[in-house]
PDB file of N, CA, C and O in Angstrom:
ATOM      1  N   LEU A   1       9.935  -0.766   2.369  1.00 92.00           N
ATOM      2  CA  LEU A   1       9.528  -1.009   0.996  1.00 92.00           C
ATOM      3  C   LEU A   1       8.992  -2.433   0.934  1.00 92.00           C
ATOM      4  O   LEU A   1       9.663  -3.367   1.372  1.00 92.00           O
ATOM      5  N   ALA A   2       7.768  -2.589   0.456  1.00 94.00           N
ATOM      6  CA  ALA A   2       7.152  -3.916   0.373  1.00 94.00           C
ATOM      7  C   ALA A   2       6.628  -4.139  -1.046  1.00 94.00           C
ATOM      8  O   ALA A   2       5.812  -3.370  -1.541  1.00 94.00           O
ATOM      9  N   ASP A   3       7.096  -5.178  -1.689  1.00 95.00           N
ATOM     10  CA  ASP A   3       6.692  -5.507  -3.051  1.00 95.00           C
ATOM     11  C   ASP A   3       5.666  -6.628  -3.006  1.00 95.00           C
ATOM     12  O   ASP A   3       5.997  -7.768  -2.691  1.00 95.00           O
ATOM     13  N   GLU A   4       4.408  -6.307  -3.292  1.00 95.00           N
ATOM     14  CA  GLU A   4       3.298  -7.264  -3.280  1.00 95.00           C
ATOM     15  C   GLU A   4       3.273  -8.086  -1.980  1.00 95.00           C
ATOM     16  O   GLU A   4       3.273  -9.313  -2.015  1.00 95.00           O
ATOM     17  N   PRO A   5       3.212  -7.421  -0.815  1.00 93.00           N
ATOM     18  CA  PRO A   5       3.280  -8.148   0.446  1.00 93.00           C
ATOM     19  C   PRO A   5       2.095  -9.065   0.710  1.00 93.00           C
ATOM     20  O   PRO A   5       2.188  -9.964   1.548  1.00 93.00           O
ATOM     21  N   THR A   6       0.990  -8.867  -0.006  1.00 91.00           N
ATOM     22  CA  THR A   6      -0.190  -9.709   0.210  1.00 91.00           C
ATOM     23  C   THR A   6      -0.536 -10.541  -1.019  1.00 91.00           C
ATOM     24  O   THR A   6      -1.570 -11.199  -1.054  1.00 91.00           O
ATOM     25  N   GLY A   7       0.331 -10.549  -2.010  1.00 90.00           N
ATOM     26  CA  GLY A   7       0.041 -11.163  -3.299  1.00 90.00           C
ATOM     27  C   GLY A   7      -0.377 -12.616  -3.285  1.00 90.00           C
ATOM     28  O   GLY A   7      -1.256 -13.010  -4.026  1.00 90.00           O
ATOM     29  N   ASN A   8       0.213 -13.443  -2.439  1.00 92.00           N
ATOM     30  CA  ASN A   8      -0.093 -14.874  -2.433  1.00 92.00           C
ATOM     31  C   ASN A   8      -0.749 -15.321  -1.136  1.00 92.00           C
ATOM     32  O   ASN A   8      -0.654 -16.488  -0.763  1.00 92.00           O
ATOM     33  N   LEU A   9      -1.420 -14.396  -0.459  1.00 93.00           N
ATOM     34  CA  LEU A   9      -2.013 -14.710   0.830  1.00 93.00           C
ATOM     35  C   LEU A   9      -3.531 -14.734   0.772  1.00 93.00           C
ATOM     36  O   LEU A   9      -4.131 -14.032  -0.045  1.00 93.00           O
ATOM     37  N   ASP A  10      -4.134 -15.519   1.666  1.00 94.00           N
ATOM     38  CA  ASP A  10      -5.594 -15.474   1.785  1.00 94.00           C
ATOM     39  C   ASP A  10      -5.960 -14.130   2.416  1.00 94.00           C
ATOM     40  O   ASP A  10      -5.111 -13.442   2.992  1.00 94.00           O
ATOM     41  N   SER A  11      -7.224 -13.738   2.320  1.00 91.00           N
ATOM     42  CA  SER A  11      -7.623 -12.393   2.742  1.00 91.00           C
ATOM     43  C   SER A  11      -7.414 -12.157   4.236  1.00 91.00           C
ATOM     44  O   SER A  11      -7.041 -11.052   4.640  1.00 91.00           O
ATOM     45  N   ALA A  12      -7.617 -13.160   5.074  1.00 94.00           N
ATOM     46  CA  ALA A  12      -7.423 -12.981   6.514  1.00 94.00           C
ATOM     47  C   ALA A  12      -5.946 -12.722   6.839  1.00 94.00           C
ATOM     48  O   ALA A  12      -5.619 -11.800   7.596  1.00 94.00           O
ATOM     49  N   THR A  13      -5.074 -13.530   6.275  1.00 95.00           N
ATOM     50  CA  THR A  13      -3.638 -13.355   6.522  1.00 95.00           C
ATOM     51  C   THR A  13      -3.155 -12.041   5.931  1.00 95.00           C
ATOM     52  O   THR A  13      -2.349 -11.328   6.544  1.00 95.00           O
ATOM     53  N   ALA A  14      -3.649 -11.691   4.756  1.00 92.00           N
ATOM     54  CA  ALA A  14      -3.275 -10.421   4.132  1.00 92.00           C
ATOM     55  C   ALA A  14      -3.651  -9.258   5.044  1.00 92.00           C
ATOM     56  O   ALA A  14      -2.865  -8.325   5.230  1.00 92.00           O
ATOM     57  N   GLY A  15      -4.835  -9.312   5.637  1.00 92.00           N
ATOM     58  CA  GLY A  15      -5.264  -8.263   6.560  1.00 92.00           C
ATOM     59  C   GLY A  15      -4.344  -8.146   7.760  1.00 92.00           C
ATOM     60  O   GLY A  15      -4.030  -7.046   8.221  1.00 92.00           O
ATOM     61  N   GLU A  16      -3.886  -9.285   8.272  1.00 95.00           N
ATOM     62  CA  GLU A  16      -2.965  -9.285   9.412  1.00 95.00           C
ATOM     63  C   GLU A  16      -1.618  -8.657   9.031  1.00 95.00           C
ATOM     64  O   GLU A  16      -1.052  -7.884   9.800  1.00 95.00           O
ATOM     65  N   ILE A  17      -1.125  -9.004   7.851  1.00 94.00           N
ATOM     66  CA  ILE A  17       0.158  -8.453   7.395  1.00 94.00           C
ATOM     67  C   ILE A  17       0.060  -6.943   7.211  1.00 94.00           C
ATOM     68  O   ILE A  17       0.943  -6.191   7.639  1.00 94.00           O
ATOM     69  N   VAL A  18      -1.018  -6.492   6.603  1.00 92.00           N
ATOM     70  CA  VAL A  18      -1.199  -5.053   6.388  1.00 92.00           C
ATOM     71  C   VAL A  18      -1.304  -4.339   7.730  1.00 92.00           C
ATOM     72  O   VAL A  18      -0.723  -3.257   7.918  1.00 92.00           O
ATOM     73  N   ALA A  19      -2.003  -4.922   8.682  1.00 94.00           N
ATOM     74  CA  ALA A  19      -2.119  -4.318  10.010  1.00 94.00           C
ATOM     75  C   ALA A  19      -0.747  -4.225  10.681  1.00 94.00           C
ATOM     76  O   ALA A  19      -0.422  -3.211  11.312  1.00 94.00           O
ATOM     77  N   LEU A  20       0.061  -5.268  10.554  1.00 95.00           N
ATOM     78  CA  LEU A  20       1.416  -5.246  11.126  1.00 95.00           C
ATOM     79  C   LEU A  20       2.285  -4.170  10.480  1.00 95.00           C
ATOM     80  O   LEU A  20       2.992  -3.428  11.170  1.00 95.00           O
ATOM     81  N   LEU A  21       2.234  -4.093   9.155  1.00 94.00           N
ATOM     82  CA  LEU A  21       3.024  -3.072   8.455  1.00 94.00           C
ATOM     83  C   LEU A  21       2.584  -1.671   8.862  1.00 94.00           C
ATOM     84  O   LEU A  21       3.412  -0.783   9.087  1.00 94.00           O
ATOM     85  N   ASP A  22       1.272  -1.469   8.976  1.00 92.00           N
ATOM     86  CA  ASP A  22       0.756  -0.160   9.354  1.00 92.00           C
ATOM     87  C   ASP A  22       1.147   0.185  10.793  1.00 92.00           C
ATOM     88  O   ASP A  22       1.505   1.326  11.093  1.00 92.00           O
ATOM     89  N   ALA A  23       1.105  -0.798  11.689  1.00 95.00           N
ATOM     90  CA  ALA A  23       1.504  -0.563  13.075  1.00 95.00           C
ATOM     91  C   ALA A  23       2.984  -0.173  13.151  1.00 95.00           C
ATOM     92  O   ALA A  23       3.348   0.754  13.895  1.00 95.00           O
ATOM     93  N   LEU A  24       3.818  -0.864  12.399  1.00 94.00           N
ATOM     94  CA  LEU A  24       5.242  -0.515  12.362  1.00 94.00           C
ATOM     95  C   LEU A  24       5.450   0.899  11.834  1.00 94.00           C
ATOM     96  O   LEU A  24       6.258   1.668  12.359  1.00 94.00           O
ATOM     97  N   ARG A  25       4.712   1.241  10.785  1.00 93.00           N
ATOM     98  CA  ARG A  25       4.812   2.585  10.194  1.00 93.00           C
ATOM     99  C   ARG A  25       4.462   3.645  11.235  1.00 93.00           C
ATOM    100  O   ARG A  25       5.184   4.622  11.418  1.00 93.00           O
ATOM    101  N   ARG A  26       3.348   3.442  11.940  1.00 94.00           N
ATOM    102  CA  ARG A  26       2.931   4.418  12.947  1.00 94.00           C
ATOM    103  C   ARG A  26       3.906   4.466  14.117  1.00 94.00           C
ATOM    104  O   ARG A  26       4.275   5.542  14.579  1.00 94.00           O
ATOM    105  N   GLU A  27       4.315   3.300  14.599  1.00 96.00           N
ATOM    106  CA  GLU A  27       5.220   3.199  15.739  1.00 96.00           C
ATOM    107  C   GLU A  27       6.554   3.897  15.485  1.00 96.00           C
ATOM    108  O   GLU A  27       7.096   4.570  16.352  1.00 96.00           O
ATOM    109  N   ARG A  28       7.061   3.747  14.290  1.00 96.00           N
ATOM    110  CA  ARG A  28       8.376   4.312  13.957  1.00 96.00           C
ATOM    111  C   ARG A  28       8.299   5.687  13.310  1.00 96.00           C
ATOM    112  O   ARG A  28       9.324   6.309  13.046  1.00 96.00           O
ATOM    113  N   GLY A  29       7.082   6.136  12.998  1.00 95.00           N
ATOM    114  CA  GLY A  29       6.916   7.451  12.385  1.00 95.00           C
ATOM    115  C   GLY A  29       7.604   7.555  11.039  1.00 95.00           C
ATOM    116  O   GLY A  29       8.280   8.537  10.756  1.00 95.00           O
ATOM    117  N   THR A  30       7.420   6.540  10.213  1.00 94.00           N
ATOM    118  CA  THR A  30       8.124   6.486   8.940  1.00 94.00           C
ATOM    119  C   THR A  30       7.143   6.296   7.786  1.00 94.00           C
ATOM    120  O   THR A  30       5.946   6.152   7.988  1.00 94.00           O
ATOM    121  N   THR A  31       7.662   6.291   6.597  1.00 93.00           N
ATOM    122  CA  THR A  31       6.870   6.086   5.391  1.00 93.00           C
ATOM    123  C   THR A  31       6.961   4.632   4.971  1.00 93.00           C
ATOM    124  O   THR A  31       8.014   4.012   5.064  1.00 93.00           O
ATOM    125  N   LEU A  32       5.852   4.106   4.496  1.00 93.00           N
ATOM    126  CA  LEU A  32       5.800   2.746   3.974  1.00 93.00           C
ATOM    127  C   LEU A  32       5.457   2.832   2.493  1.00 93.00           C
ATOM    128  O   LEU A  32       4.463   3.442   2.119  1.00 93.00           O
ATOM    129  N   VAL A  33       6.297   2.264   1.663  1.00 95.00           N
ATOM    130  CA  VAL A  33       6.058   2.223   0.218  1.00 95.00           C
ATOM    131  C   VAL A  33       5.687   0.793  -0.136  1.00 95.00           C
ATOM    132  O   VAL A  33       6.436  -0.143   0.159  1.00 95.00           O
ATOM    133  N   ILE A  34       4.513   0.628  -0.759  1.00 95.00           N
ATOM    134  CA  ILE A  34       4.032  -0.699  -1.140  1.00 95.00           C
ATOM    135  C   ILE A  34       3.773  -0.724  -2.639  1.00 95.00           C
ATOM    136  O   ILE A  34       3.049   0.118  -3.159  1.00 95.00           O
ATOM    137  N   ALA A  35       4.348  -1.717  -3.307  1.00 95.00           N
ATOM    138  CA  ALA A  35       4.033  -1.960  -4.719  1.00 95.00           C
ATOM    139  C   ALA A  35       2.965  -3.041  -4.732  1.00 95.00           C
ATOM    140  O   ALA A  35       3.156  -4.113  -4.158  1.00 95.00           O
ATOM    141  N   THR A  36       1.809  -2.745  -5.348  1.00 94.00           N
ATOM    142  CA  THR A  36       0.713  -3.712  -5.344  1.00 94.00           C
ATOM    143  C   THR A  36      -0.216  -3.504  -6.531  1.00 94.00           C
ATOM    144  O   THR A  36      -0.256  -2.426  -7.121  1.00 94.00           O
ATOM    145  N   HIS A  37      -0.968  -4.559  -6.833  1.00 91.00           N
ATOM    146  CA  HIS A  37      -2.052  -4.488  -7.803  1.00 91.00           C
ATOM    147  C   HIS A  37      -3.397  -4.635  -7.090  1.00 91.00           C
ATOM    148  O   HIS A  37      -4.435  -4.649  -7.723  1.00 91.00           O
ATOM    149  N   ASP A  38      -3.370  -4.762  -5.765  1.00 90.00           N
ATOM    150  CA  ASP A  38      -4.556  -5.034  -4.954  1.00 90.00           C
ATOM    151  C   ASP A  38      -5.342  -3.748  -4.701  1.00 90.00           C
ATOM    152  O   ASP A  38      -4.899  -2.880  -3.948  1.00 90.00           O
ATOM    153  N   PRO A  39      -6.535  -3.615  -5.293  1.00 90.00           N
ATOM    154  CA  PRO A  39      -7.313  -2.387  -5.114  1.00 90.00           C
ATOM    155  C   PRO A  39      -7.744  -2.163  -3.662  1.00 90.00           C
ATOM    156  O   PRO A  39      -7.864  -1.017  -3.224  1.00 90.00           O
ATOM    157  N   ASP A  40      -7.960  -3.233  -2.889  1.00 87.00           N
ATOM    158  CA  ASP A  40      -8.338  -3.072  -1.482  1.00 87.00           C
ATOM    159  C   ASP A  40      -7.184  -2.476  -0.681  1.00 87.00           C
ATOM    160  O   ASP A  40      -7.390  -1.628   0.188  1.00 87.00           O
ATOM    161  N   LEU A  41      -5.982  -2.911  -0.971  1.00 89.00           N
ATOM    162  CA  LEU A  41      -4.804  -2.368  -0.298  1.00 89.00           C
ATOM    163  C   LEU A  41      -4.581  -0.915  -0.711  1.00 89.00           C
ATOM    164  O   LEU A  41      -4.297  -0.055   0.131  1.00 89.00           O
ATOM    165  N   MET A  42      -4.762  -0.617  -1.977  1.00 91.00           N
ATOM    166  CA  MET A  42      -4.606   0.763  -2.448  1.00 91.00           C
ATOM    167  C   MET A  42      -5.633   1.686  -1.797  1.00 91.00           C
ATOM    168  O   MET A  42      -5.335   2.840  -1.500  1.00 91.00           O
ATOM    169  N   ALA A  43      -6.835   1.170  -1.554  1.00 88.00           N
ATOM    170  CA  ALA A  43      -7.895   1.983  -0.955  1.00 88.00           C
ATOM    171  C   ALA A  43      -7.540   2.420   0.465  1.00 88.00           C
ATOM    172  O   ALA A  43      -8.047   3.434   0.945  1.00 88.00           O
ATOM    173  N   ARG A  44      -6.668   1.689   1.129  1.00 87.00           N
ATOM    174  CA  ARG A  44      -6.253   2.032   2.493  1.00 87.00           C
ATOM    175  C   ARG A  44      -5.134   3.067   2.525  1.00 87.00           C
ATOM    176  O   ARG A  44      -4.837   3.636   3.569  1.00 87.00           O
ATOM    177  N   ALA A  45      -4.510   3.305   1.408  1.00 90.00           N
ATOM    178  CA  ALA A  45      -3.319   4.159   1.361  1.00 90.00           C
ATOM    179  C   ALA A  45      -3.680   5.642   1.357  1.00 90.00           C
ATOM    180  O   ALA A  45      -4.628   6.054   0.692  1.00 90.00           O
ATOM    181  N   PRO A  46      -2.893   6.455   2.056  1.00 90.00           N
ATOM    182  CA  PRO A  46      -3.125   7.893   2.022  1.00 90.00           C
ATOM    183  C   PRO A  46      -2.656   8.540   0.715  1.00 90.00           C
ATOM    184  O   PRO A  46      -3.014   9.665   0.412  1.00 90.00           O
ATOM    185  N   ARG A  47      -1.875   7.801  -0.048  1.00 93.00           N
ATOM    186  CA  ARG A  47      -1.408   8.312  -1.342  1.00 93.00           C
ATOM    187  C   ARG A  47      -1.187   7.132  -2.275  1.00 93.00           C
ATOM    188  O   ARG A  47      -0.621   6.113  -1.877  1.00 93.00           O
ATOM    189  N   VAL A  48      -1.638   7.271  -3.526  1.00 94.00           N
ATOM    190  CA  VAL A  48      -1.472   6.214  -4.522  1.00 94.00           C
ATOM    191  C   VAL A  48      -0.817   6.825  -5.763  1.00 94.00           C
ATOM    192  O   VAL A  48      -1.368   7.731  -6.386  1.00 94.00           O
ATOM    193  N   VAL A  49       0.363   6.326  -6.088  1.00 95.00           N
ATOM    194  CA  VAL A  49       1.077   6.750  -7.294  1.00 95.00           C
ATOM    195  C   VAL A  49       1.007   5.582  -8.264  1.00 95.00           C
ATOM    196  O   VAL A  49       1.432   4.475  -7.943  1.00 95.00           O
ATOM    197  N   THR A  50       0.441   5.816  -9.433  1.00 94.00           N
ATOM    198  CA  THR A  50       0.274   4.763 -10.428  1.00 94.00           C
ATOM    199  C   THR A  50       1.316   4.925 -11.527  1.00 94.00           C
ATOM    200  O   THR A  50       1.496   6.018 -12.067  1.00 94.00           O
ATOM    201  N   LEU A  51       1.995   3.817 -11.813  1.00 94.00           N
ATOM    202  CA  LEU A  51       3.007   3.801 -12.872  1.00 94.00           C
ATOM    203  C   LEU A  51       2.527   2.966 -14.047  1.00 94.00           C
ATOM    204  O   LEU A  51       1.846   1.959 -13.863  1.00 94.00           O
ATOM    205  N   ARG A  52       2.880   3.371 -15.237  1.00 95.00           N
ATOM    206  CA  ARG A  52       2.623   2.586 -16.441  1.00 95.00           C
ATOM    207  C   ARG A  52       3.836   2.740 -17.340  1.00 95.00           C
ATOM    208  O   ARG A  52       4.252   3.852 -17.640  1.00 95.00           O
ATOM    209  N   ASP A  53       4.412   1.621 -17.727  1.00 96.00           N
ATOM    210  CA  ASP A  53       5.595   1.623 -18.596  1.00 96.00           C
ATOM    211  C   ASP A  53       6.714   2.501 -18.035  1.00 96.00           C
ATOM    212  O   ASP A  53       7.410   3.191 -18.771  1.00 96.00           O
ATOM    213  N   GLY A  54       6.853   2.468 -16.700  1.00 94.00           N
ATOM    214  CA  GLY A  54       7.939   3.201 -16.055  1.00 94.00           C
ATOM    215  C   GLY A  54       7.698   4.679 -15.847  1.00 94.00           C
ATOM    216  O   GLY A  54       8.600   5.395 -15.424  1.00 94.00           O
ATOM    217  N   HIS A  55       6.483   5.146 -16.136  1.00 97.00           N
ATOM    218  CA  HIS A  55       6.165   6.572 -15.995  1.00 97.00           C
ATOM    219  C   HIS A  55       4.989   6.755 -15.047  1.00 97.00           C
ATOM    220  O   HIS A  55       4.051   5.954 -15.049  1.00 97.00           O
ATOM    221  N   VAL A  56       5.018   7.835 -14.263  1.00 97.00           N
ATOM    222  CA  VAL A  56       3.902   8.154 -13.380  1.00 97.00           C
ATOM    223  C   VAL A  56       2.726   8.621 -14.231  1.00 97.00           C
ATOM    224  O   VAL A  56       2.862   9.544 -15.037  1.00 97.00           O
ATOM    225  N   VAL A  57       1.573   7.946 -14.068  1.00 97.00           N
ATOM    226  CA  VAL A  57       0.385   8.344 -14.815  1.00 97.00           C
ATOM    227  C   VAL A  57      -0.659   8.975 -13.911  1.00 97.00           C
ATOM    228  O   VAL A  57      -1.579   9.630 -14.392  1.00 97.00           O
ATOM    229  N   SER A  58      -0.525   8.780 -12.588  1.00 95.00           N
ATOM    230  CA  SER A  58      -1.384   9.490 -11.648  1.00 95.00           C
ATOM    231  C   SER A  58      -0.730   9.500 -10.276  1.00 95.00           C
ATOM    232  O   SER A  58       0.051   8.638  -9.937  1.00 95.00           O
ATOM    233  N   ASP A  59      -1.090  10.520  -9.517  1.00 95.00           N
ATOM    234  CA  ASP A  59      -0.598  10.687  -8.157  1.00 95.00           C
ATOM    235  C   ASP A  59      -1.751  11.311  -7.392  1.00 95.00           C
ATOM    236  O   ASP A  59      -2.061  12.477  -7.568  1.00 95.00           O
ATOM    237  N   ARG A  60      -2.428  10.485  -6.581  1.00 92.00           N
ATOM    238  CA  ARG A  60      -3.631  10.990  -5.919  1.00 92.00           C
ATOM    239  C   ARG A  60      -3.662  10.587  -4.454  1.00 92.00           C
ATOM    240  O   ARG A  60      -2.986   9.692  -4.034  1.00 92.00           O
ATOM    241  N   ARG A  61      -4.480  11.300  -3.730  1.00 90.00           N
ATOM    242  CA  ARG A  61      -4.685  11.061  -2.306  1.00 90.00           C
ATOM    243  C   ARG A  61      -6.156  10.723  -2.117  1.00 90.00           C
ATOM    244  O   ARG A  61      -6.975  11.647  -2.019  1.00 90.00           O
ATOM    245  N   PRO A  62      -6.481   9.430  -2.091  1.00 75.00           N
ATOM    246  CA  PRO A  62      -7.891   9.019  -1.948  1.00 75.00           C
ATOM    247  C   PRO A  62      -8.503   9.572  -0.669  1.00 75.00           C
ATOM    248  O   PRO A  62      -7.848   9.619   0.376  1.00 75.00           O
ATOM    249  N   GLU A  63      -9.764   9.975  -0.744  1.00 71.00           N
ATOM    250  CA  GLU A  63     -10.453  10.540   0.409  1.00 71.00           C
ATOM    251  C   GLU A  63     -10.698   9.516   1.498  1.00 71.00           C
ATOM    252  O   GLU A  63     -10.712   9.845   2.672  1.00 71.00           O
ATOM    253  N   ALA A  64     -10.875   8.250   1.132  1.00 53.00           N
ATOM    254  CA  ALA A  64     -11.238   7.218   2.097  1.00 53.00           C
ATOM    255  C   ALA A  64     -10.022   6.512   2.691  1.00 53.00           C
ATOM    256  O   ALA A  64     -10.131   5.408   3.184  1.00 53.00           O
ATOM    257  N   ALA A  65      -8.862   7.131   2.662  1.00 51.00           N
ATOM    258  CA  ALA A  65      -7.652   6.478   3.165  1.00 51.00           C
ATOM    259  C   ALA A  65      -7.754   6.227   4.652  1.00 51.00           C
ATOM    260  O   ALA A  65      -8.278   7.016   5.400  1.00 51.00           O
ATOM    261  N   ALA A  66      -7.214   5.064   5.060  1.00 50.00           N
ATOM    262  CA  ALA A  66      -7.240   4.697   6.479  1.00 50.00           C
ATOM    263  C   ALA A  66      -5.986   5.167   7.171  1.00 50.00           C
ATOM    264  O   ALA A  66      -4.940   5.256   6.635  1.00 50.00           O
TER     265      ALA A  66
END
């Protein structure tokens, strides 16, 4: 579970952190849950669940997921 893991990072460092998290996810065969407002990070996700006021307002699987 990662809460805004790239929130205060420059784009290069953020990319490195995301790559590390993704490598760990693949290596361990597990799920990674990320809370973020970063649209670039969301675009990489195989599933995006959007919450508003504590309620799910969308649950989608973007086609361009990495």
